[in-house]
């Protein structure tokens, strides 16, 4: 699932975001009368900055149409029709009927995750140019939260659990979207005046340093020490009392059992 999320996300970023952003600028610069502008960096930045507001309408329509698939996910008309046909003509035994009613694994979840990351990238990048995109972006994530919370609780049954291993990759891509937004507007300001580009680069540098801090403090230790190992270590260190201001993962919260008065970590089932 992690590999699928990475591949689908990069595919959609390249084919939807980068091509739509850079493609019109390349076509405009390769026109017969503008080939000499390819040697002028200021002219290239000016063309790219001028085309960015023009592409905001396309991305606004894209975000507005993306959450139109949530009602179809709730209804699940295709599985309903196929289930009716199987129940009436194809299922001959009790075991086949039970398998038909067994909850499914959410196979589309990696695709939904990659699509949501793309929507986050688009909303972060174009929120100053097209403020209306924030409304559709909030509607997409609010409706998606309600729909997929219902689907994961009552429709699908995951065949396995990732124990939080997906979140570092999602966090990296969200921080990458923020850095892309900051660098994009640095280019936009550079086309207007050089001093604005220098000032606009400061948030991007701060974000890069923050990503490096997150990797050193959280992501790299999480790759070496798994969640199962953390729980075993917490059982051995049950007498250790962490500071009340420290962050504590819900899987490692302390509870008091009936057999003993000692506090032991809550173990995942």
mmCIF file of C-alpha atoms in Angstrom:
data_model
loop_
_atom_site.group_PDB
_atom_site.id
_atom_site.type_symbol
_atom_site.label_atom_id
_atom_site.label_comp_id
_atom_site.label_asym_id
_atom_site.label_seq_id
_atom_site.Cartn_x
_atom_site.Cartn_y
_atom_site.Cartn_z
ATOM 1 C CA UNK A 1 0.000 0.000 0.000
ATOM 2 C CA UNK A 2 2.825 2.414 0.782
ATOM 3 C CA UNK A 3 4.449 1.714 -2.592
ATOM 4 C CA UNK A 4 1.134 2.178 -4.379
ATOM 5 C CA UNK A 5 0.499 5.497 -2.628
ATOM 6 C CA UNK A 6 3.963 6.760 -3.614
ATOM 7 C CA UNK A 7 3.660 5.686 -7.262
ATOM 8 C CA UNK A 8 0.108 6.968 -7.768
ATOM 9 C CA UNK A 9 0.933 10.254 -6.052
ATOM 10 C CA UNK A 10 4.019 10.879 -8.205
ATOM 11 C CA UNK A 11 2.085 9.911 -11.336
ATOM 12 C CA UNK A 12 -0.741 12.356 -10.576
ATOM 13 C CA UNK A 13 1.639 15.139 -9.530
ATOM 14 C CA UNK A 14 3.573 14.837 -12.780
ATOM 15 C CA UNK A 15 0.601 14.396 -15.127
ATOM 16 C CA UNK A 16 -1.853 16.784 -13.486
ATOM 17 C CA UNK A 17 0.086 19.342 -11.468
ATOM 18 C CA UNK A 18 3.430 19.789 -13.241
ATOM 19 C CA UNK A 19 2.159 19.391 -16.801
ATOM 20 C CA UNK A 20 -0.681 21.864 -16.206
ATOM 21 C CA UNK A 21 1.668 24.327 -14.500
ATOM 22 C CA UNK A 22 4.724 24.169 -16.779
ATOM 23 C CA UNK A 23 3.159 22.988 -20.063
ATOM 24 C CA UNK A 24 1.507 26.280 -21.097
ATOM 25 C CA UNK A 25 4.679 28.212 -20.245
ATOM 26 C CA UNK A 26 6.817 25.890 -22.391
ATOM 27 C CA UNK A 27 4.407 26.210 -25.317
ATOM 28 C CA UNK A 28 4.385 29.970 -24.978
ATOM 29 C CA UNK A 29 8.192 30.204 -24.863
ATOM 30 C CA UNK A 30 8.659 27.953 -27.892
ATOM 31 C CA UNK A 31 6.576 30.151 -30.172
ATOM 32 C CA UNK A 32 8.502 31.467 -33.230
ATOM 33 C CA UNK A 33 8.720 35.052 -32.005
ATOM 34 C CA UNK A 34 9.760 34.270 -28.430
ATOM 35 C CA UNK A 35 12.656 31.845 -28.808
ATOM 36 C CA UNK A 36 15.155 34.535 -27.823
ATOM 37 C CA UNK A 37 13.483 34.800 -24.401
ATOM 38 C CA UNK A 38 14.769 31.332 -23.476
ATOM 39 C CA UNK A 39 18.135 32.890 -22.634
ATOM 40 C CA UNK A 40 16.533 35.441 -20.290
ATOM 41 C CA UNK A 41 15.799 34.008 -16.842
ATOM 42 C CA UNK A 42 13.674 37.015 -15.886
ATOM 43 C CA UNK A 43 11.487 36.499 -18.963
ATOM 44 C CA UNK A 44 11.038 32.787 -18.200
ATOM 45 C CA UNK A 45 9.991 33.546 -14.623
ATOM 46 C CA UNK A 46 7.629 36.240 -15.883
ATOM 47 C CA UNK A 47 5.915 33.828 -18.282
ATOM 48 C CA UNK A 48 5.544 31.162 -15.582
ATOM 49 C CA UNK A 49 4.200 33.687 -13.072
ATOM 50 C CA UNK A 50 1.753 35.049 -15.626
ATOM 51 C CA UNK A 51 0.367 31.610 -16.458
ATOM 52 C CA UNK A 52 -0.099 30.557 -12.824
ATOM 53 C CA UNK A 53 -3.290 32.608 -12.179
ATOM 54 C CA UNK A 54 -4.694 31.400 -15.501
ATOM 55 C CA UNK A 55 -4.358 27.763 -14.433
ATOM 56 C CA UNK A 56 -6.098 28.359 -11.101
ATOM 57 C CA UNK A 57 -9.529 27.993 -12.711
ATOM 58 C CA UNK A 58 -8.649 24.527 -14.012
ATOM 59 C CA UNK A 59 -7.488 23.375 -10.593
ATOM 60 C CA UNK A 60 -10.553 24.922 -8.956
ATOM 61 C CA UNK A 61 -12.816 22.844 -11.211
ATOM 62 C CA UNK A 62 -10.672 19.777 -10.550
ATOM 63 C CA UNK A 63 -11.025 20.086 -6.770
ATOM 64 C CA UNK A 64 -14.761 20.837 -7.113
ATOM 65 C CA UNK A 65 -15.297 17.658 -9.142
ATOM 66 C CA UNK A 66 -13.093 15.365 -7.051
ATOM 67 C CA UNK A 67 -15.512 15.051 -4.133
ATOM 68 C CA UNK A 68 -18.401 14.182 -6.465
ATOM 69 C CA UNK A 69 -17.354 10.523 -6.144
ATOM 70 C CA UNK A 70 -18.179 10.317 -2.428
ATOM 71 C CA UNK A 71 -21.930 9.662 -2.946
ATOM 72 C CA UNK A 72 -21.009 6.795 -5.273
ATOM 73 C CA UNK A 73 -18.721 5.374 -2.588
ATOM 74 C CA UNK A 74 -21.596 5.462 -0.092
ATOM 75 C CA UNK A 75 -24.119 3.870 -2.457
ATOM 76 C CA UNK A 76 -21.669 1.323 -3.958
ATOM 77 C CA UNK A 77 -24.077 0.598 -6.800
ATOM 78 C CA UNK A 78 -21.721 -1.742 -8.675
ATOM 79 C CA UNK A 79 -21.085 -4.128 -5.741
ATOM 80 C CA UNK A 80 -24.822 -4.011 -4.964
ATOM 81 C CA UNK A 81 -25.803 -5.204 -8.442
ATOM 82 C CA UNK A 82 -23.058 -7.843 -8.556
ATOM 83 C CA UNK A 83 -24.040 -9.094 -5.091
ATOM 84 C CA UNK A 84 -27.684 -9.454 -6.130
ATOM 85 C CA UNK A 85 -26.706 -11.452 -9.218
ATOM 86 C CA UNK A 86 -24.366 -13.738 -7.255
ATOM 87 C CA UNK A 87 -26.914 -14.292 -4.500
ATOM 88 C CA UNK A 88 -29.652 -15.237 -6.953
ATOM 89 C CA UNK A 89 -27.843 -17.353 -9.557
ATOM 90 C CA UNK A 90 -24.207 -18.051 -8.691
ATOM 91 C CA UNK A 91 -24.042 -18.839 -4.956
ATOM 92 C CA UNK A 92 -25.024 -22.487 -4.476
ATOM 93 C CA UNK A 93 -23.742 -23.281 -0.982
ATOM 94 C CA UNK A 94 -23.936 -21.736 2.466
ATOM 95 C CA UNK A 95 -20.174 -21.112 2.435
ATOM 96 C CA UNK A 96 -20.447 -19.087 -0.770
ATOM 97 C CA UNK A 97 -23.274 -17.023 0.727
ATOM 98 C CA UNK A 98 -21.217 -16.343 3.847
ATOM 99 C CA UNK A 99 -18.238 -15.304 1.716
ATOM 100 C CA UNK A 100 -20.515 -12.937 -0.191
ATOM 101 C CA UNK A 101 -21.493 -11.135 3.029
ATOM 102 C CA UNK A 102 -17.935 -11.029 4.406
ATOM 103 C CA UNK A 103 -16.585 -7.462 4.716
ATOM 104 C CA UNK A 104 -14.067 -6.501 2.072
ATOM 105 C CA UNK A 105 -10.594 -5.081 2.446
ATOM 106 C CA UNK A 106 -10.506 -1.379 1.415
ATOM 107 C CA UNK A 107 -8.426 -1.900 -1.725
ATOM 108 C CA UNK A 108 -9.127 1.648 -2.960
ATOM 109 C CA UNK A 109 -7.689 3.265 0.167
ATOM 110 C CA UNK A 110 -4.162 3.818 -1.312
ATOM 111 C CA UNK A 111 -5.709 5.503 -4.352
ATOM 112 C CA UNK A 112 -7.871 7.703 -2.120
ATOM 113 C CA UNK A 113 -4.821 8.602 -0.023
ATOM 114 C CA UNK A 114 -2.788 9.611 -3.084
ATOM 115 C CA UNK A 115 -5.716 11.628 -4.454
ATOM 116 C CA UNK A 116 -6.160 13.414 -1.124
ATOM 117 C CA UNK A 117 -2.458 14.313 -1.066
ATOM 118 C CA UNK A 118 -2.795 15.764 -4.565
ATOM 119 C CA UNK A 119 -5.811 17.829 -3.478
ATOM 120 C CA UNK A 120 -3.823 19.086 -0.481
ATOM 121 C CA UNK A 121 -0.939 20.092 -2.788
ATOM 122 C CA UNK A 122 -3.290 21.949 -5.135
ATOM 123 C CA UNK A 123 -5.149 23.743 -2.319
ATOM 124 C CA UNK A 124 -1.918 24.812 -0.595
ATOM 125 C CA UNK A 125 -0.355 26.025 -3.848
ATOM 126 C CA UNK A 126 -3.316 28.008 -5.187
ATOM 127 C CA UNK A 127 -4.984 29.303 -2.029
ATOM 128 C CA UNK A 128 -3.515 32.847 -2.424
ATOM 129 C CA UNK A 129 -4.211 33.021 -6.169
ATOM 130 C CA UNK A 130 -7.711 31.510 -6.054
ATOM 131 C CA UNK A 131 -9.163 31.846 -2.511
ATOM 132 C CA UNK A 132 -12.356 30.061 -3.548
ATOM 133 C CA UNK A 133 -10.382 26.834 -3.828
ATOM 134 C CA UNK A 134 -10.160 26.763 -0.017
ATOM 135 C CA UNK A 135 -13.922 26.309 0.219
ATOM 136 C CA UNK A 136 -13.944 23.302 -2.101
ATOM 137 C CA UNK A 137 -10.820 21.887 -0.464
ATOM 138 C CA UNK A 138 -12.398 22.061 3.009
ATOM 139 C CA UNK A 139 -15.598 20.525 1.632
ATOM 140 C CA UNK A 140 -13.596 17.685 0.055
ATOM 141 C CA UNK A 141 -11.756 16.764 3.245
ATOM 142 C CA UNK A 142 -14.805 17.237 5.507
ATOM 143 C CA UNK A 143 -17.025 15.042 3.327
ATOM 144 C CA UNK A 144 -14.213 12.545 2.818
ATOM 145 C CA UNK A 145 -13.724 12.244 6.563
ATOM 146 C CA UNK A 146 -17.404 11.454 7.116
ATOM 147 C CA UNK A 147 -17.669 9.031 4.192
ATOM 148 C CA UNK A 148 -14.511 7.025 4.836
ATOM 149 C CA UNK A 149 -15.082 6.942 8.578
ATOM 150 C CA UNK A 150 -18.423 5.281 7.888
ATOM 151 C CA UNK A 151 -16.937 2.940 5.269
ATOM 152 C CA UNK A 152 -14.028 1.790 7.425
ATOM 153 C CA UNK A 153 -16.223 1.248 10.490
ATOM 154 C CA UNK A 154 -19.271 -0.419 8.926
ATOM 155 C CA UNK A 155 -18.470 -1.538 5.348
ATOM 156 C CA UNK A 156 -14.835 -2.547 5.010
ATOM 157 C CA UNK A 157 -12.703 -4.706 7.264
ATOM 158 C CA UNK A 158 -8.944 -4.156 6.877
ATOM 159 C CA UNK A 159 -6.989 -7.388 6.448
ATOM 160 C CA UNK A 160 -3.961 -5.919 8.225
ATOM 161 C CA UNK A 161 -2.905 -2.833 10.186
ATOM 162 C CA UNK A 162 0.045 -0.599 9.418
ATOM 163 C CA UNK A 163 0.625 0.514 13.045
ATOM 164 C CA UNK A 164 1.152 4.107 11.895
ATOM 165 C CA UNK A 165 3.831 3.335 9.300
ATOM 166 C CA UNK A 166 1.911 5.222 6.602
ATOM 167 C CA UNK A 167 1.838 8.524 8.467
ATOM 168 C CA UNK A 168 5.566 9.463 8.082
ATOM 169 C CA UNK A 169 5.224 9.203 4.306
ATOM 170 C CA UNK A 170 2.031 11.283 4.354
ATOM 171 C CA UNK A 171 3.701 13.881 6.572
ATOM 172 C CA UNK A 172 6.697 14.051 4.205
ATOM 173 C CA UNK A 173 4.423 14.683 1.238
ATOM 174 C CA UNK A 174 2.405 17.328 3.073
ATOM 175 C CA UNK A 175 5.597 19.140 4.028
ATOM 176 C CA UNK A 176 6.762 18.740 0.420
ATOM 177 C CA UNK A 177 3.516 20.385 -0.741
ATOM 178 C CA UNK A 178 4.183 23.291 1.618
ATOM 179 C CA UNK A 179 7.743 23.680 0.298
ATOM 180 C CA UNK A 180 6.510 23.550 -3.321
ATOM 181 C CA UNK A 181 4.019 26.304 -2.502
ATOM 182 C CA UNK A 182 6.712 28.474 -0.931
ATOM 183 C CA UNK A 183 9.157 27.954 -3.808
ATOM 184 C CA UNK A 184 6.420 28.626 -6.357
ATOM 185 C CA UNK A 185 5.643 31.994 -4.836
ATOM 186 C CA UNK A 186 9.343 32.742 -4.559
ATOM 187 C CA UNK A 187 9.452 32.350 -8.343
ATOM 188 C CA UNK A 188 6.318 34.479 -8.632
ATOM 189 C CA UNK A 189 7.861 37.281 -6.576
ATOM 190 C CA UNK A 190 11.155 36.963 -8.461
ATOM 191 C CA UNK A 191 9.332 37.866 -11.663
ATOM 192 C CA UNK A 192 8.162 41.094 -10.036
ATOM 193 C CA UNK A 193 11.183 42.211 -8.011
ATOM 194 C CA UNK A 194 14.338 40.446 -6.809
ATOM 195 C CA UNK A 195 14.079 41.548 -3.186
ATOM 196 C CA UNK A 196 10.680 39.860 -2.875
ATOM 197 C CA UNK A 197 12.176 36.545 -4.017
ATOM 198 C CA UNK A 198 14.851 36.718 -1.330
ATOM 199 C CA UNK A 199 12.255 37.335 1.380
ATOM 200 C CA UNK A 200 9.958 34.611 -0.028
ATOM 201 C CA UNK A 201 12.766 32.039 0.150
ATOM 202 C CA UNK A 202 13.051 32.355 3.939
ATOM 203 C CA UNK A 203 9.868 30.300 4.756
ATOM 204 C CA UNK A 204 11.027 27.591 2.333
ATOM 205 C CA UNK A 205 14.398 27.314 4.071
ATOM 206 C CA UNK A 206 12.686 27.147 7.474
ATOM 207 C CA UNK A 207 10.370 24.390 6.221
ATOM 208 C CA UNK A 208 13.299 22.361 4.876
ATOM 209 C CA UNK A 209 15.089 22.632 8.223
ATOM 210 C CA UNK A 210 11.894 21.584 10.019
ATOM 211 C CA UNK A 211 11.533 18.508 7.785
ATOM 212 C CA UNK A 212 15.118 17.573 8.566
ATOM 213 C CA UNK A 213 14.384 17.935 12.288
ATOM 214 C CA UNK A 214 11.304 15.680 11.992
ATOM 215 C CA UNK A 215 13.277 12.981 10.209
ATOM 216 C CA UNK A 216 16.061 12.958 12.769
ATOM 217 C CA UNK A 217 13.782 13.010 15.815
ATOM 218 C CA UNK A 218 10.830 10.844 14.737
ATOM 219 C CA UNK A 219 10.991 9.201 11.310
ATOM 220 C CA UNK A 220 14.416 7.572 11.509
ATOM 221 C CA UNK A 221 13.873 6.064 15.021
ATOM 222 C CA UNK A 222 10.470 4.818 13.874
ATOM 223 C CA UNK A 223 12.113 2.848 11.053
ATOM 224 C CA UNK A 224 14.482 1.083 13.450
ATOM 225 C CA UNK A 225 12.096 0.431 16.356
ATOM 226 C CA UNK A 226 8.693 -0.983 15.424
ATOM 227 C CA UNK A 227 5.476 -0.366 17.349
ATOM 228 C CA UNK A 228 5.423 -3.975 18.599
ATOM 229 C CA UNK A 229 8.938 -3.548 19.955
ATOM 230 C CA UNK A 230 7.950 -0.287 21.622
ATOM 231 C CA UNK A 231 5.100 -2.035 23.449
ATOM 232 C CA UNK A 232 7.427 -4.796 24.696
ATOM 233 C CA UNK A 233 9.925 -2.238 25.905
ATOM 234 C CA UNK A 234 7.158 -0.357 27.706
ATOM 235 C CA UNK A 235 6.123 -3.549 29.519
ATOM 236 C CA UNK A 236 9.681 -4.014 30.763
ATOM 237 C CA UNK A 237 9.783 -0.373 31.832
ATOM 238 C CA UNK A 238 6.345 -0.344 33.462
ATOM 239 C CA UNK A 239 7.675 1.426 36.548
ATOM 240 C CA UNK A 240 8.964 4.312 34.462
ATOM 241 C CA UNK A 241 6.807 7.400 34.937
ATOM 242 C CA UNK A 242 6.981 9.715 31.930
ATOM 243 C CA UNK A 243 6.580 13.429 32.286
ATOM 244 C CA UNK A 244 3.003 14.639 31.989
ATOM 245 C CA UNK A 245 3.969 17.114 29.259
ATOM 246 C CA UNK A 246 5.417 14.441 26.949
ATOM 247 C CA UNK A 247 3.447 13.215 23.969
ATOM 248 C CA UNK A 248 2.249 9.652 24.459
ATOM 249 C CA UNK A 249 0.962 7.499 21.608
ATOM 250 C CA UNK A 250 -2.524 6.031 22.283
ATOM 251 C CA UNK A 251 -1.100 2.516 21.840
ATOM 252 C CA UNK A 252 1.297 3.158 24.712
ATOM 253 C CA UNK A 253 -1.090 4.739 27.224
ATOM 254 C CA UNK A 254 -1.034 3.338 30.723
ATOM 255 C CA UNK A 255 -4.026 1.563 32.261
ATOM 256 C CA UNK A 256 -4.585 -0.180 35.597
ATOM 257 C CA UNK A 257 -5.627 -3.834 35.373
ATOM 258 C CA UNK A 258 -7.795 -5.726 37.865
ATOM 259 C CA UNK A 259 -5.134 -8.352 38.601
ATOM 260 C CA UNK A 260 -2.520 -5.876 39.745
ATOM 261 C CA UNK A 261 -2.301 -2.350 40.931
ATOM 262 C CA UNK A 262 0.736 -1.665 38.771
ATOM 263 C CA UNK A 263 0.291 0.376 35.646
ATOM 264 C CA UNK A 264 0.972 -1.448 32.388
ATOM 265 C CA UNK A 265 0.751 -0.207 28.829
ATOM 266 C CA UNK A 266 -2.377 -0.855 26.825
ATOM 267 C CA UNK A 267 -1.454 -3.578 24.348
ATOM 268 C CA UNK A 268 -2.821 -3.581 20.805
ATOM 269 C CA UNK A 269 -4.940 -6.526 19.859
#
